[in-house]
Coordinates of C-alpha atoms in Angstrom, one line a residue:
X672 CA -8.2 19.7 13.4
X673 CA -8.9 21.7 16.5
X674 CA -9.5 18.3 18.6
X675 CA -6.3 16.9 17.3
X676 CA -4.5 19.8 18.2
X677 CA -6.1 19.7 21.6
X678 CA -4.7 16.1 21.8
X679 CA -1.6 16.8 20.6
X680 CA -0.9 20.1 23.6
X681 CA -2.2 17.5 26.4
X682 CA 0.4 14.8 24.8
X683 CA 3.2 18.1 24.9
X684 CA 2.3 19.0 28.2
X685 CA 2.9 15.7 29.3
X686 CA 6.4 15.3 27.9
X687 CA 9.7 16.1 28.7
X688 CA 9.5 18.8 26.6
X689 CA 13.3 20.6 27.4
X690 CA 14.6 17.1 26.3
X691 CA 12.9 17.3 22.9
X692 CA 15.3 16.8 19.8
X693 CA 15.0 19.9 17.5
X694 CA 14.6 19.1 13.7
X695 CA 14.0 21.3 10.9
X696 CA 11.4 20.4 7.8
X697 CA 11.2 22.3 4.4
X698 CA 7.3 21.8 3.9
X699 CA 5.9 22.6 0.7
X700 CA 2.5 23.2 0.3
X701 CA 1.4 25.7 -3.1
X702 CA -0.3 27.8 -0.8
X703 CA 2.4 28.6 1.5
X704 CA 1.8 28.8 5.6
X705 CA -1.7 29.5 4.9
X706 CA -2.6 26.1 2.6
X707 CA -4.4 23.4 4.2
X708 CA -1.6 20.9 3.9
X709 CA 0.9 23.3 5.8
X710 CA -1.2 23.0 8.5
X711 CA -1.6 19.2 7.8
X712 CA 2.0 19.1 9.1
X713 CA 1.9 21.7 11.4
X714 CA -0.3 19.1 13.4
X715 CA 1.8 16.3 12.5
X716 CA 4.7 18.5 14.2
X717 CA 2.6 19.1 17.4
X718 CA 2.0 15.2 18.0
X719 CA 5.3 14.5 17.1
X720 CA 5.9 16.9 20.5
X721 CA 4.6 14.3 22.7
X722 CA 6.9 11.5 21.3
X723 CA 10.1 13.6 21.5
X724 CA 10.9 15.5 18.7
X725 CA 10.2 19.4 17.9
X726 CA 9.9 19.9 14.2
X727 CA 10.3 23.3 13.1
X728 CA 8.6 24.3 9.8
X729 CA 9.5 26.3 7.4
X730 CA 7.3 27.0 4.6
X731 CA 8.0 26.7 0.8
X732 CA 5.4 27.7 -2.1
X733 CA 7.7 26.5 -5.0
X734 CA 8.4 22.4 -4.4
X735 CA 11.5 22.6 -6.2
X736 CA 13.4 25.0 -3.6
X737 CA 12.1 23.2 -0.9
X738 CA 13.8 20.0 -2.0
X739 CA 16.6 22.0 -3.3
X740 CA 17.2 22.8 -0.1
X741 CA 17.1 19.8 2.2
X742 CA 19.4 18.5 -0.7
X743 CA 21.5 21.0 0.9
X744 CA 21.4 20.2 4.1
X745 CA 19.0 23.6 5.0
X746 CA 16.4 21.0 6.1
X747 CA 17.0 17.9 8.4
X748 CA 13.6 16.8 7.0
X749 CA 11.2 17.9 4.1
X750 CA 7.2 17.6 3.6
X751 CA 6.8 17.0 -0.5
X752 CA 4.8 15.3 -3.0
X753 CA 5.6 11.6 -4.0
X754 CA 6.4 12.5 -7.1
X755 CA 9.5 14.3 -5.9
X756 CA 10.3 12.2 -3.2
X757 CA 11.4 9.4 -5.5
X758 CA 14.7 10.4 -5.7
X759 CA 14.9 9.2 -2.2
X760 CA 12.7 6.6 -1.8
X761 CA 11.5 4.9 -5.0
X762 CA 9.2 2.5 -3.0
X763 CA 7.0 5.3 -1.7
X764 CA 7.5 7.2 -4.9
X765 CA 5.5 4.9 -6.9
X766 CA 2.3 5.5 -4.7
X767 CA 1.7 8.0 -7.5
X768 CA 1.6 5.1 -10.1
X769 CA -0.7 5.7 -12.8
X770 CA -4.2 4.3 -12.2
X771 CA -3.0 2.2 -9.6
X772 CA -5.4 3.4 -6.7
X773 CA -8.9 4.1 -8.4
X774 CA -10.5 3.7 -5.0
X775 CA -9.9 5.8 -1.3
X776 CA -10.4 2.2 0.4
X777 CA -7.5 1.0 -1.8
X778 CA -5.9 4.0 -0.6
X779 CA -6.4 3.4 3.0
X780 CA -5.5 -0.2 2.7
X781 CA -2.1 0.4 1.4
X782 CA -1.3 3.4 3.9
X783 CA -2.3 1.1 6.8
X784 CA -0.1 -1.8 5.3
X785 CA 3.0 1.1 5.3
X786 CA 2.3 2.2 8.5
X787 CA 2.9 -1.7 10.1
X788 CA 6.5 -1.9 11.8
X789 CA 7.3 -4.9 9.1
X790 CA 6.9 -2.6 6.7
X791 CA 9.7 -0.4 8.0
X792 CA 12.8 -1.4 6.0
X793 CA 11.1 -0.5 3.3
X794 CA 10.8 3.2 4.4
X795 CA 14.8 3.5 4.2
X796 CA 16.7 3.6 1.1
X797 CA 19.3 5.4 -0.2
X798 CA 20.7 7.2 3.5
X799 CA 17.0 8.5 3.9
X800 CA 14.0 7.7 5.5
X801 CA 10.3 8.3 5.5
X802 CA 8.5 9.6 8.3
X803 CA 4.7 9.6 7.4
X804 CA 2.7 9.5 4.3
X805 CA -0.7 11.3 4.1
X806 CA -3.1 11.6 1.3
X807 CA -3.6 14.5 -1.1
X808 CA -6.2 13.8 -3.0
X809 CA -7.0 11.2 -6.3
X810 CA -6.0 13.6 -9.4
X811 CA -8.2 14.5 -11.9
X812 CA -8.0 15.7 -15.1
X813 CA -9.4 19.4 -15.9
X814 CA -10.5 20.0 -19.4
X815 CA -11.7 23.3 -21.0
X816 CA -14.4 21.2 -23.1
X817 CA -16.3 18.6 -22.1
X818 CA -16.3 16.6 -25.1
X819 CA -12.3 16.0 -24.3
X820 CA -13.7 12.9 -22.2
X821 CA -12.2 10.0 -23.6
X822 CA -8.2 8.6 -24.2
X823 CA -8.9 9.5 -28.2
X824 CA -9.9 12.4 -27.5
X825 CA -6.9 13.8 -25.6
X826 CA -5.0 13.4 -29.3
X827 CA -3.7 16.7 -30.1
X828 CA -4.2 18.3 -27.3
X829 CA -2.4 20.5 -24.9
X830 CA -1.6 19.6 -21.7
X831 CA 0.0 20.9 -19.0
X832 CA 2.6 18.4 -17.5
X833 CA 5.2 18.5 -14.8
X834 CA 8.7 18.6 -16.2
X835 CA 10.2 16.2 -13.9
X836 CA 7.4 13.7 -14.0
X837 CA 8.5 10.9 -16.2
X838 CA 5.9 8.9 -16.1
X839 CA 3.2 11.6 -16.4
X840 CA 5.1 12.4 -19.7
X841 CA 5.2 9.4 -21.3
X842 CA 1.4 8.9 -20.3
X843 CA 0.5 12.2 -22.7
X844 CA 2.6 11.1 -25.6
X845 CA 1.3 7.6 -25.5
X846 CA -2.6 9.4 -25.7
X847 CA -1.0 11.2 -28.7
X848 CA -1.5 14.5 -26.5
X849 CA 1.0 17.5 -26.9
X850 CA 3.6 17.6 -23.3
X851 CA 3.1 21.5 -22.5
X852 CA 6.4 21.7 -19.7
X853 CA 5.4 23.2 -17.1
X854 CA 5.6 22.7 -12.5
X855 CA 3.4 23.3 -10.1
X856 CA 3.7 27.0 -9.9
X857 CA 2.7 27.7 -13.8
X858 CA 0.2 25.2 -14.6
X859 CA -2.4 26.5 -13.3
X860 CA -1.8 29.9 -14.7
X861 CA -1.7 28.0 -18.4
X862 CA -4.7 26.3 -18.1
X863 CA -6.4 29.4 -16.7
X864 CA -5.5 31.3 -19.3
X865 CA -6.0 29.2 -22.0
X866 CA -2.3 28.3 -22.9
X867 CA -3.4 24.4 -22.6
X868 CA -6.2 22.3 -23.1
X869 CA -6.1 20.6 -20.0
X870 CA -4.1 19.9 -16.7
X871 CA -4.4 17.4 -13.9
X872 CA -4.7 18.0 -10.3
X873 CA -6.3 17.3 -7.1
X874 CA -9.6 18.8 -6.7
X875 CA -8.4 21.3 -4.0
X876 CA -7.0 23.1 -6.9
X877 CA -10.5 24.1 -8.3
X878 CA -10.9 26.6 -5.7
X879 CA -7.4 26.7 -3.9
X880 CA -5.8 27.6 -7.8
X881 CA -8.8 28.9 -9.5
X882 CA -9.2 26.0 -12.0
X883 CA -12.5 27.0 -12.0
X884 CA -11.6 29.5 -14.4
X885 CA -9.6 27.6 -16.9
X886 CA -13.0 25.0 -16.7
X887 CA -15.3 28.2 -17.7
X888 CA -18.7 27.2 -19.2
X889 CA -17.7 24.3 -21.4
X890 CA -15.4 22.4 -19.6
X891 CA -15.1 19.9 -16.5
X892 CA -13.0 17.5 -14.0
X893 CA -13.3 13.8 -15.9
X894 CA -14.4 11.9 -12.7
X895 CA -11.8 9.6 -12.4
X896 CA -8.3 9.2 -10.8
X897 CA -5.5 9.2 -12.6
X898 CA -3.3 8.6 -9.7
X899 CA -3.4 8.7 -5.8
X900 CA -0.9 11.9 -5.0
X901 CA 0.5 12.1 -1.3
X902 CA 2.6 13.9 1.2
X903 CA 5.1 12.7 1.9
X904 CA 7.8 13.4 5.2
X905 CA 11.4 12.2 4.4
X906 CA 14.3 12.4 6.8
X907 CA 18.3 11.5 6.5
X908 CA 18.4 8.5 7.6
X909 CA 20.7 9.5 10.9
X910 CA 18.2 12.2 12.0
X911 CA 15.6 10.1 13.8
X912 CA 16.4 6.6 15.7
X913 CA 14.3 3.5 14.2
X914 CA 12.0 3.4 17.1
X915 CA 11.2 7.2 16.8
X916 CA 10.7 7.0 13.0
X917 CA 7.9 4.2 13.2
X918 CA 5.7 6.5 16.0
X919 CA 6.2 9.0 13.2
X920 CA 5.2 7.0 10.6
X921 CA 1.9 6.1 13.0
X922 CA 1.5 9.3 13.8
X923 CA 0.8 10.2 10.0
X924 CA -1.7 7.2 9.4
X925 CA -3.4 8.1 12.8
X926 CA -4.2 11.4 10.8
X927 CA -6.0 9.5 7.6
X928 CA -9.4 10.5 8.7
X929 CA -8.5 13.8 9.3
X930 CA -6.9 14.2 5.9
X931 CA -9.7 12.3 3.8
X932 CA -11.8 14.6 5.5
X933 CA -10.4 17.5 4.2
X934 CA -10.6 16.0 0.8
X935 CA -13.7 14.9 0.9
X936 CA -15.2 18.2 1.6
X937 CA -12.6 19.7 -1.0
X938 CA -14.5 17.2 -3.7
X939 CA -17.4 18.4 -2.8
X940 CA -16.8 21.7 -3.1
X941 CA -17.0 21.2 -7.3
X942 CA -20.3 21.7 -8.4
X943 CA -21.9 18.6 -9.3
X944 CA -22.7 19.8 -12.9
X945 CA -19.2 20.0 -13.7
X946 CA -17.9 16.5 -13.1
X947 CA -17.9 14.3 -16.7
X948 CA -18.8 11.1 -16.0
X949 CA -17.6 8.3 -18.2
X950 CA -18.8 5.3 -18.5
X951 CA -17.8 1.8 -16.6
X952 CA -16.8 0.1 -20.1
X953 CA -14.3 2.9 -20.9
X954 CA -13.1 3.1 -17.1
X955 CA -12.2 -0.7 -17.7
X956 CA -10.2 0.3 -21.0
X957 CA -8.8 2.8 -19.0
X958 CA -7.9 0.4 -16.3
X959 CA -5.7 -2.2 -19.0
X960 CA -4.4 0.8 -20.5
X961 CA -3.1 2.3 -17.3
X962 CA -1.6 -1.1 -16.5
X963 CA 0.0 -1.7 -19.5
X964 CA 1.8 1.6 -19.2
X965 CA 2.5 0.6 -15.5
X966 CA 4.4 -2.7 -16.7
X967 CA 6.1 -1.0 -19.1
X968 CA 7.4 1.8 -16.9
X969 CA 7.8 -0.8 -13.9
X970 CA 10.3 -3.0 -16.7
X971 CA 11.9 0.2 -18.5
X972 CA 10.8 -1.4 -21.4
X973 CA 9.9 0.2 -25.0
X974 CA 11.3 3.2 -25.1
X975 CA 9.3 3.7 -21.2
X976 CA 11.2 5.5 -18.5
X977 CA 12.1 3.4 -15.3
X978 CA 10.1 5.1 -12.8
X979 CA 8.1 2.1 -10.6
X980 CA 9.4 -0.2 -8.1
X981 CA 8.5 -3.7 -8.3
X982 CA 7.4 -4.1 -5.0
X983 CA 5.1 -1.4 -5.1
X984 CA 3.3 -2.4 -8.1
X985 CA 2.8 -5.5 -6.7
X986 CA 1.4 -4.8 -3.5
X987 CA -1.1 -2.4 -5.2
X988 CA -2.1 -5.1 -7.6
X989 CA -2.9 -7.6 -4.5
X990 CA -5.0 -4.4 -3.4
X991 CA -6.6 -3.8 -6.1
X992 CA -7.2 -7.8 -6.7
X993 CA -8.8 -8.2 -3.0
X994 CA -10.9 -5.4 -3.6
X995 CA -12.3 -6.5 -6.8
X996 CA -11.5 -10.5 -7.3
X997 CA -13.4 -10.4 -10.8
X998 CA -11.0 -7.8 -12.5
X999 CA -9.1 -9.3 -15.3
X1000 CA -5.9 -8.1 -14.4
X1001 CA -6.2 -10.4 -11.7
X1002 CA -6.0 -13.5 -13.7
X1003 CA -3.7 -12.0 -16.5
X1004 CA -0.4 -13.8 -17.3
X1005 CA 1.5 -10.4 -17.0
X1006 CA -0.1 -9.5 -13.4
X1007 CA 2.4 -7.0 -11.9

């Protein structure tokens, strides 16, 4: 991070820096100015310095308030999970899909694709615009007891989930599991203090939120990814001209090594005994499971919510199919 920032100041120095166009971001990050993502932007803003534009940051704990205000036009820009940057773009919004990125190359495949200048119509929608999409971390699920490591076994259970995530929602009643409502202030708190069974998040949230605590001496992180969480920079649309707006958008992929590396150390940072492994013949269950669900939510079809765009869902699946020719989804007649 230190090199980049380096960089960036030689970039600044060389750049016309009175002429520099002043824009304000709402940045959330549940740690506040201190968390790692804050400063994830914070070097984002310093290159952006060198191409022109002078972000200033302002830091928000609760995601919520930072969106509510760039909705009210407190913010020129905001820094927020994909999850609530739907509303404005529902292309990048699906990144999030359920078990549609099990693997970081999959991951970095798709970022790179976004990052192309082809690929920039599909970064406006709605009067906004996306300025840079980094990676967060897979999410996992955290369970108090280890035996809660299968789909059946999640029946009955209690699990913290995001009230405004749709899909997240209709993923725990479909497992039969009991929707505790909760954001990403509280849930934490819940599992840690034994209100739910279980919770998902990335794994900087076993140290960063104590998790840890919630996990205690009979419980775990079921290794595998429910989804691929990002964050995510969004602008109105006027705020930044088209040619400024791709650099961003570079300027965010330039930083994917610098942000996996953050996550890989955070990943390894959870003891090795308390990852559940599962086996590869219920990861491929999981795999058509998650995919039905996808189709279903892509469609708005029984009783799903609408929450996928088309597109998305199929550039993951050409992804995913590249990666691994032999799946079956990649001969099904259904193939999203």
């Amino acid at each position: 991070m230190i090199r980049k920032s380096l960089t960036a100041m030689a970039l600044v120095a060389a750049s016309p820096f009175a002429s520099a166009q002043s824009v304000s971001m709402c940045v959330f990050d549940v740690i506040g100015a201190n968390g790692d993502f804050y400063n994830f932007v914070k070097d984002y803003a310093l290159e952006m310095k060198g191409h022109g534009v002078d972000f200033q940051l302002k830091p928000y704990t609760d995601e919520g308030v930072a969106i509510g205000d760039f909705n009210a036009g407190q913010c020129d820009a905001v820094a927020a999970t994909d999850i609530r940057i739907r509303p404005f773009n529902k292309f990048t919004g699906s990144i999030s899909a359920v078990g549609a990125i099990p693997t970081y190359d999959n991951l970095k495949t798709l970022l790179a694709t976004l990052a192309q200048p082809k690929a920039a119509p599909l970064m406006k929608d709605n009067g906004y615009e996306v300025l840079g999409i980094v990676p967060v971390g897979a999410g996992y699920l955290f369970v108090n007891d280890r035996s809660i490591d299968t789909a059946g076994e999640l029946a009955g259970k209690r699990m913290a989930t995001l009230d405004y995530q749709k899909d997240a929602i209709h993923m725990v009643n479909y497992v039969k599991a009991t929707v505790v409502p909760s954001d990403i202030t509280n849930f934490a708190g819940k599992f840690n203090n034994g209100s739910v069974d279980t919770a998902y998040a990335p794994a900087f949230a076993y140290e960063a939120l104590e998790l840890y605590k919630g996990i205690g001496d009979q419980g775990g992180v079921v290794d595998y990814p429910l989804a691929q969480l990002t964050l995510q920079m969004v602008a109105r649309d006027e705020v930044l001209d088209d040619e400024t707006a791709q650099k961003a958008r570079e300027v965010a992929w330039g930083m994917f090594p610098q942000a996996m590396n953050l996550i890989e150390k955070q990943e390894a940072a959870i003891p090795d005994g308390k990852w559940v492994r599962i086996p590869e013949k219920d990861i491929r269950g999981y795999q058509e499971m998650f995919r039905e669900n996808r189709i279903e939510m892509r469609d708005g079809v029984n009783g799903a919510p609408d929450v996928y765009h088309p597109k998305m869902m199929g550039l993951l699946s050409k992804i995913r199919c590249a990666s691994n020719p032999s799946a079956a989804e990649c001969t099904a007649a259904n193939r999203e």
